[in-house]
Coordinates of C-alpha atoms in Angstrom, one line a residue:
M1 CA 70.2 43.5 82.6
E2 CA 69.6 45.6 79.5
V3 CA 70.9 42.7 77.4
W4 CA 68.3 40.3 79.0
F5 CA 65.5 42.8 78.4
E6 CA 66.4 43.1 74.8
E7 CA 66.6 39.4 74.4
F8 CA 63.1 39.0 76.0
L9 CA 61.8 41.3 73.3
Q10 CA 63.5 39.2 70.7
G11 CA 62.1 36.1 72.3
F12 CA 58.6 37.4 72.0
I13 CA 59.2 38.3 68.3
R14 CA 60.5 34.7 67.7
L15 CA 57.2 33.5 69.3
M16 CA 55.4 35.1 66.3
S17 CA 57.3 32.9 63.9
Q18 CA 56.4 29.6 65.7
P19 CA 54.0 27.5 63.5
L20 CA 52.6 25.8 66.6
L21 CA 51.1 29.2 67.8
Y22 CA 49.0 29.5 64.7
W23 CA 48.1 25.9 64.5
S24 CA 46.8 26.0 68.1
I25 CA 44.3 28.7 67.1
I26 CA 43.2 26.8 64.0
L27 CA 42.8 23.6 66.0
L28 CA 40.8 25.2 68.8
F29 CA 38.5 26.9 66.2
V30 CA 37.9 23.7 64.3
I31 CA 37.2 21.4 67.2
S32 CA 34.8 24.1 68.7
I33 CA 32.8 24.4 65.5
R34 CA 32.6 20.6 65.2
R35 CA 31.4 20.2 68.7
M36 CA 28.8 22.9 68.4
K37 CA 27.4 21.3 65.3
Q38 CA 27.1 18.0 67.2
E39 CA 25.4 19.7 70.1
R40 CA 22.8 21.2 67.7
R41 CA 22.2 17.8 66.1
R42 CA 21.8 16.0 69.5
F43 CA 19.9 18.6 71.6
G44 CA 18.5 21.1 69.1
T45 CA 20.7 23.9 70.5
R46 CA 24.3 24.9 71.1
V47 CA 25.2 24.1 74.6
Y48 CA 28.6 25.8 75.0
D49 CA 30.1 28.8 73.1
I50 CA 33.0 28.6 70.7
F51 CA 36.5 28.2 72.2
T52 CA 35.1 26.7 75.4
E53 CA 37.7 23.9 75.2
G54 CA 40.4 26.5 75.8
R55 CA 38.7 28.7 78.3
S56 CA 39.6 28.8 82.0
T57 CA 43.1 27.6 81.3
W58 CA 45.2 30.8 81.2
R59 CA 45.9 31.1 84.9
I60 CA 47.3 27.6 85.2
S61 CA 49.0 28.0 81.9
L62 CA 50.8 31.2 82.9
V63 CA 51.9 29.7 86.2
A64 CA 53.1 26.5 84.5
G65 CA 54.9 28.6 81.8
L66 CA 56.6 30.6 84.5
L67 CA 57.8 27.4 86.4
V68 CA 59.0 25.7 83.2
S69 CA 60.8 28.9 82.1
V70 CA 62.5 29.4 85.4
F71 CA 63.8 25.9 85.2
A72 CA 64.9 26.3 81.6
L73 CA 66.7 29.6 82.2
A74 CA 68.2 28.7 85.6
G75 CA 69.5 25.4 84.2
G76 CA 70.5 27.0 80.9
M77 CA 68.3 24.8 78.8
V78 CA 69.2 25.4 75.1
F79 CA 66.9 24.5 72.2
T80 CA 68.0 24.8 68.6
T81 CA 65.7 25.8 65.8
A82 CA 65.7 22.2 64.5
S83 CA 64.8 20.7 67.9
L84 CA 61.9 23.1 68.3
L85 CA 60.7 22.2 64.8
V86 CA 60.8 18.5 65.8
V87 CA 58.5 19.2 68.8
S88 CA 56.2 21.4 66.7
G89 CA 56.0 18.7 63.9
I90 CA 55.2 15.9 66.3
T91 CA 52.6 18.0 68.0
I92 CA 50.9 18.9 64.8
L93 CA 50.9 15.3 63.5
L94 CA 49.4 14.0 66.7
S95 CA 46.6 16.6 66.5
L96 CA 45.7 16.0 62.8
P97 CA 42.8 13.7 63.7
L98 CA 41.3 16.9 65.2
K99 CA 41.1 15.2 68.6
L100 CA 43.0 16.2 71.8
T101 CA 43.6 12.6 72.9
W102 CA 47.3 12.6 72.0
L103 CA 48.3 16.1 73.1
S104 CA 49.7 15.0 76.5
P105 CA 53.3 16.0 77.0
A106 CA 53.9 12.3 77.6
Y107 CA 53.3 11.8 73.8
T108 CA 54.3 15.1 72.2
L109 CA 57.5 15.7 74.1
G110 CA 58.0 12.0 74.7
I111 CA 58.0 11.0 71.0
S112 CA 60.2 14.0 70.3
I113 CA 62.8 13.0 72.9
L114 CA 62.8 9.4 71.7
L115 CA 63.2 10.5 68.1
I116 CA 66.2 12.8 69.0
F117 CA 67.6 10.0 71.1
M118 CA 67.5 7.5 68.2
I119 CA 69.1 10.0 65.8
S120 CA 71.8 10.6 68.4
Y121 CA 72.6 7.0 69.2
V122 CA 71.5 4.8 66.3
P123 CA 74.2 4.8 63.6
G124 CA 71.8 4.2 60.8
L125 CA 70.0 7.5 61.5
S126 CA 73.0 9.7 61.7
F127 CA 72.2 11.0 58.1
I128 CA 69.3 12.9 59.6
E129 CA 71.6 15.1 61.7
Q130 CA 73.6 15.8 58.5
T131 CA 70.4 16.7 56.6
I132 CA 68.9 18.8 59.4
P133 CA 71.8 20.3 61.3
G134 CA 71.2 21.0 65.0
V135 CA 68.3 18.5 65.4
T136 CA 70.2 16.7 68.2
G137 CA 71.5 20.0 69.7
V138 CA 69.4 19.8 72.8
S139 CA 69.9 18.2 76.2
L140 CA 67.7 15.1 76.5
P141 CA 67.8 15.0 80.4
G142 CA 66.6 18.6 80.4
M143 CA 63.8 17.8 78.0
A144 CA 62.8 14.8 80.1
I145 CA 62.6 17.1 83.2
I146 CA 60.4 19.6 81.3
L147 CA 58.2 16.7 80.3
S148 CA 57.7 15.6 83.9
I149 CA 56.8 19.2 85.0
L150 CA 54.3 19.5 82.2
L151 CA 52.8 16.1 83.1
V152 CA 52.2 17.5 86.6
V153 CA 50.4 20.5 85.0
E154 CA 48.2 18.1 83.0
G155 CA 47.3 16.4 86.3
V156 CA 46.4 19.7 87.9
F157 CA 44.2 20.6 84.9
L158 CA 42.4 17.3 85.3
M159 CA 41.8 17.7 89.1
K160 CA 40.5 21.2 88.5
T161 CA 37.9 19.9 86.0
S162 CA 34.5 21.6 86.6
S163 CA 31.2 19.7 86.3
R164 CA 30.0 22.7 84.2
R165 CA 32.9 22.5 81.7
T166 CA 32.4 19.0 80.4
F167 CA 30.5 18.3 77.2
P168 CA 27.3 16.2 77.3
E169 CA 26.5 13.8 74.6
R170 CA 23.4 11.6 73.9
V171 CA 24.4 8.4 72.1
P172 CA 22.8 4.9 71.4
G173 CA 23.4 2.4 74.2
P174 CA 24.3 -1.3 73.9
R175 CA 20.6 -2.3 73.9
G176 CA 19.4 0.4 71.5
K177 CA 18.2 2.9 74.1
K178 CA 19.7 6.3 74.4
I179 CA 22.3 6.8 77.1
G180 CA 24.4 9.9 78.1
Q181 CA 28.1 10.4 78.4
H182 CA 30.4 13.4 78.9
R183 CA 33.4 14.2 76.8
V184 CA 36.1 15.8 78.9
K185 CA 38.5 17.8 76.8
K186 CA 40.8 20.7 77.3
L187 CA 43.4 22.5 75.2
A188 CA 46.0 24.8 76.8
L189 CA 48.8 26.9 75.4
I190 CA 51.8 27.1 77.8
P191 CA 54.4 29.8 77.0
M192 CA 57.9 28.5 77.7
V193 CA 60.9 30.8 77.6
T194 CA 64.3 29.1 77.0
L195 CA 67.7 29.7 75.6
F196 CA 68.4 29.9 71.9
P197 CA 71.9 29.4 70.4
A198 CA 72.1 32.8 68.8
G199 CA 72.2 36.1 70.8
V200 CA 74.3 38.3 73.0
I201 CA 73.8 36.6 76.4
E202 CA 77.1 35.3 77.6
P203 CA 77.6 32.4 80.1
I204 CA 77.2 33.9 83.6
A205 CA 79.3 31.2 85.4
G206 CA 81.5 28.2 84.5
W207 CA 78.6 25.8 85.2
W208 CA 76.0 27.7 83.3
P209 CA 74.3 26.8 81.1
V210 CA 73.9 23.3 82.6
F211 CA 71.9 21.7 79.8
S212 CA 73.8 23.3 76.9
I213 CA 75.4 21.3 74.0
G214 CA 78.3 23.3 72.7
E215 CA 79.6 26.8 73.6
G216 CA 78.9 30.3 72.6
S217 CA 76.5 33.2 73.3
Y218 CA 72.7 32.8 73.6
G219 CA 69.5 34.5 73.0
L220 CA 65.9 33.8 74.3
V221 CA 63.0 32.2 72.5
M222 CA 59.4 31.9 73.6
F223 CA 58.0 28.6 72.5
P224 CA 54.3 27.6 72.8
V225 CA 53.8 24.2 74.3
L226 CA 50.4 22.7 73.4
L227 CA 48.9 20.6 76.1
G228 CA 45.6 18.8 75.7
Y229 CA 43.5 15.7 76.6
E230 CA 40.2 14.2 75.6
W231 CA 38.3 11.2 77.1
L232 CA 34.8 9.9 77.9
A233 CA 33.0 9.6 81.2
R234 CA 30.1 7.2 80.9
A235 CA 30.0 4.9 84.0
Q236 CA 30.4 7.7 86.6
S237 CA 30.4 11.4 87.0
P238 CA 33.1 13.2 84.9
K239 CA 34.2 15.2 87.9
L240 CA 35.1 12.1 90.0
S241 CA 36.7 10.4 87.0
A242 CA 38.8 13.5 86.3
I243 CA 40.0 13.7 90.0
R244 CA 41.2 10.0 89.9
L245 CA 42.9 10.4 86.5
G246 CA 44.6 13.6 87.7
R247 CA 46.0 11.9 90.8
Q248 CA 47.3 9.0 88.7
T249 CA 48.8 11.4 86.2
I250 CA 50.7 13.3 88.9
A251 CA 52.0 10.1 90.4
I252 CA 53.4 9.1 87.0
A253 CA 54.9 12.6 86.6
V254 CA 56.7 12.4 90.0
L255 CA 58.2 9.1 89.1
T256 CA 59.3 10.4 85.7
F257 CA 60.8 13.5 87.3
F258 CA 63.1 11.5 89.6
I259 CA 64.3 9.3 86.8
A260 CA 64.8 12.3 84.6
V261 CA 66.9 14.1 87.2
S262 CA 69.0 10.9 87.5
S263 CA 69.6 11.0 83.7
I264 CA 71.8 14.2 84.3
F265 CA 74.4 11.7 85.6
V266 CA 73.4 8.7 83.5
P267 CA 72.0 10.2 80.2
V268 CA 70.5 6.9 78.9
L269 CA 67.9 7.2 81.8
A270 CA 66.3 10.1 79.9
A271 CA 64.9 7.5 77.5
A272 CA 63.7 5.4 80.5
A273 CA 62.0 8.4 82.0
V274 CA 60.1 9.0 78.7
L275 CA 59.1 5.4 78.4
I276 CA 57.7 5.4 81.9
A277 CA 55.7 8.6 81.2
F278 CA 54.5 7.3 77.8
L279 CA 53.5 3.8 78.9
G280 CA 52.2 5.0 82.3
R281 CA 49.8 7.4 80.7
L282 CA 48.7 4.8 78.2
A283 CA 48.0 2.3 81.0
I284 CA 46.0 4.9 83.0
Y285 CA 43.7 5.7 80.2
S286 CA 43.4 2.0 79.0
I287 CA 42.2 1.1 82.5
H288 CA 39.8 4.1 82.5
S289 CA 38.4 3.0 79.1
S290 CA 37.7 -0.5 80.3
R291 CA 36.1 0.8 83.5
E292 CA 33.8 3.0 81.4
K293 CA 32.3 0.0 79.7
N294 CA 30.4 -0.8 82.9
Q295 CA 26.8 0.1 83.6
P296 CA 26.1 3.6 82.2
Y297 CA 25.7 6.4 84.8
F298 CA 23.7 8.7 82.6
T299 CA 20.6 6.6 81.8
E300 CA 16.9 6.5 82.6
D301 CA 16.1 6.1 86.2
H302 CA 12.7 5.2 87.6
R303 CA 13.4 7.2 90.8
G304 CA 13.4 10.5 88.9
V305 CA 15.0 12.3 86.0
R306 CA 18.8 12.2 85.6
I307 CA 20.4 15.5 84.6
L308 CA 22.7 15.1 81.6
G309 CA 23.8 18.7 81.4
T310 CA 22.9 22.3 81.9
I311 CA 23.2 25.2 79.4
P312 CA 25.5 28.0 80.8
G313 CA 23.6 31.1 81.9
S314 CA 20.2 29.3 81.9
P315 CA 17.8 29.2 84.9
A316 CA 19.1 25.6 85.6
D317 CA 22.6 26.8 85.7
E318 CA 21.7 29.7 88.1
M319 CA 20.0 27.1 90.4
D320 CA 23.3 25.1 90.6
L321 CA 21.8 22.0 89.1
L322 CA 24.7 19.7 88.2
P323 CA 25.1 17.0 85.6
G324 CA 24.6 13.6 87.2
E325 CA 22.2 14.7 89.8
L326 CA 18.7 13.2 90.0
I327 CA 15.6 15.4 90.0
I328 CA 13.0 13.7 92.2
R329 CA 10.2 16.3 92.7
V330 CA 9.2 19.5 90.9
N331 CA 6.9 21.9 92.8
G332 CA 6.1 19.1 95.2
I333 CA 5.2 16.6 92.4
Y334 CA 7.2 13.4 92.0
V335 CA 8.5 13.0 88.4
S336 CA 10.0 10.0 86.6
S337 CA 10.1 11.3 83.0
V338 CA 11.0 14.5 81.2
N339 CA 7.4 15.2 80.1
E340 CA 6.2 14.8 83.7
L341 CA 8.9 17.3 84.7
Y342 CA 7.7 20.0 82.3
E343 CA 4.1 19.4 83.2
A344 CA 5.0 19.8 86.9
L345 CA 6.7 23.1 86.0
Q346 CA 3.3 24.5 84.7
T347 CA 1.7 24.0 88.1
N348 CA 3.4 27.1 89.6
R349 CA 4.3 29.7 87.0
A350 CA 5.7 32.2 89.6
L351 CA 8.2 30.0 91.6
T352 CA 9.8 26.7 90.7
K353 CA 11.0 24.4 93.5
I354 CA 13.1 21.4 92.6
E355 CA 14.2 18.6 94.8
V356 CA 17.4 16.8 93.7
K357 CA 19.5 13.9 95.0
D358 CA 23.2 14.8 94.8
F359 CA 26.3 12.7 94.4
Q360 CA 26.4 11.8 98.1
G361 CA 22.8 10.5 97.9
E362 CA 21.5 13.4 100.0
N363 CA 18.4 15.4 99.0
R364 CA 18.6 19.2 98.6
F365 CA 16.1 21.8 97.4
E366 CA 16.6 24.6 94.8
Q367 CA 14.2 27.3 93.9
R368 CA 14.0 30.2 91.5
A369 CA 11.4 32.7 90.4
M370 CA 10.4 32.0 86.8
Y371 CA 9.4 34.6 84.3
E372 CA 7.2 34.5 81.2
G373 CA 8.4 32.0 78.7
E374 CA 11.1 30.5 80.9
H375 CA 9.3 27.2 81.7
H376 CA 10.3 25.8 78.4
Q377 CA 13.7 27.5 78.6
L378 CA 15.0 26.0 81.8
G379 CA 18.3 25.0 80.2
L380 CA 18.3 21.3 81.3
L381 CA 19.5 18.5 79.1
F382 CA 18.4 14.9 79.7
V383 CA 19.1 11.5 78.3
Q384 CA 15.4 11.1 77.5
E385 CA 14.2 12.8 74.3
N386 CA 10.9 14.6 74.7
S387 CA 8.4 16.7 72.9
Y388 CA 9.5 19.9 74.6
E389 CA 13.1 19.7 73.6
P390 CA 12.9 21.7 70.3
I391 CA 11.8 24.8 72.3
A392 CA 13.7 24.1 75.5
Q393 CA 16.6 26.2 74.4

C-alpha cells in the first residue's frame, strides 16, 4: 500500500509536467477575455465574469475523473509518454481557433486513437514508431472505452446546462433587424489517473494489467483530459436544446461503449467504435445547426418584451426572470417595447411587479422592492436596443 501511495504522489508531480494543464488555463483565460469584450461591445456592459466558461464543472469533473481512473487502474490501462503527447498535441491543435467546438472526446481522443491505429497497422507509417518510440504503446480498445465514458460525461454536462449560464448575443438577422441568440459553451478539466510504464508497482495478478502492451513494473500518472463544447441556440431556448443534445450524445456514447468493449476480443472494432462516436457527434450537431436556421426565438414580439438574458446578481436575476420568457406587464401596464418597460418601471418606485409568460405558456408574477437608482439597473438584456441601455448596467 505504501508503494501505491508513493506512486500517487509521483503521479501528481507528473501532472505538473503535462503541457495540457497549462494550455487549459491559457485557453480559458483567452476565451473569457474575448467574450467579455464582445459583451461590452453588444450590451455596453460585461454580462458574465472571467472564467465563467469553466465554472460549475468541478463536481462532475471530479466524479468523472474518479470513474475513468477506477476503470483505468482496475483494467490496468497503460499510457506511454509518447501516447499522452499525441492526445495533448491533438487537443491543443483542435483548440487553436480559440473555440471549444472541437474539444469533445469524440474528436480529441477519437483522432488520437485513429492516428495511433494507422501508425500501428499501415506499413507506410511505421517510421513514426521508429522516430517516436512508444507512440503505439497503448491499448486501443482501452482508449475507446475511455472515450465512450467521457462522451457520457459530455452528455451529462449538456443536460445540466443552466439557463443562467449561457451567453446571450445580439446579432443582425436575415432581414437586417437585430435578433438574439445564445452561445452555449463549457470547458472542463477531468483528472485521469492511469498506469505509466516506469515505476515500482508490480503486476498484482496474472491477468493484470488487462490493457497493457509489454511487461514490467508500472508507476502512476495523472493526466488532464480537456472536455469542451460550443454551439448556438437561436430557434429555441438554449436549455431545451441542451437537453436534447445531451440525450443524443449519451445515446451515441452507449453504442460506442458496447462496440469498444467488443474490441477487446476483436481489436479492429476499436476503430469502428471511434468512427461511430466521431460521425455520430458530427451528425447530431449538423442536424442541430440546420434546425437553428428556422424562425429565430429571440426576436421582437408584439405581445410583450422578450428577455434575452439577465446579468448575474442583478435585481432581474434575483426575481428569477429567465432568458426566453416574455414580459407582458410591468406594474400593471402592458408593455410591447423596451422603452415602454422602463417607463412603466417609473410608475412605482417602491415596488416593481412584473408579469411574464414562461416556457409552458403560463403567466406568473414576480415582484421586488426597488431601491434608489435601481430602475435603470434592473439587469435585463433585450433584443431591442434602447436609449436606456448605456446606463442599464
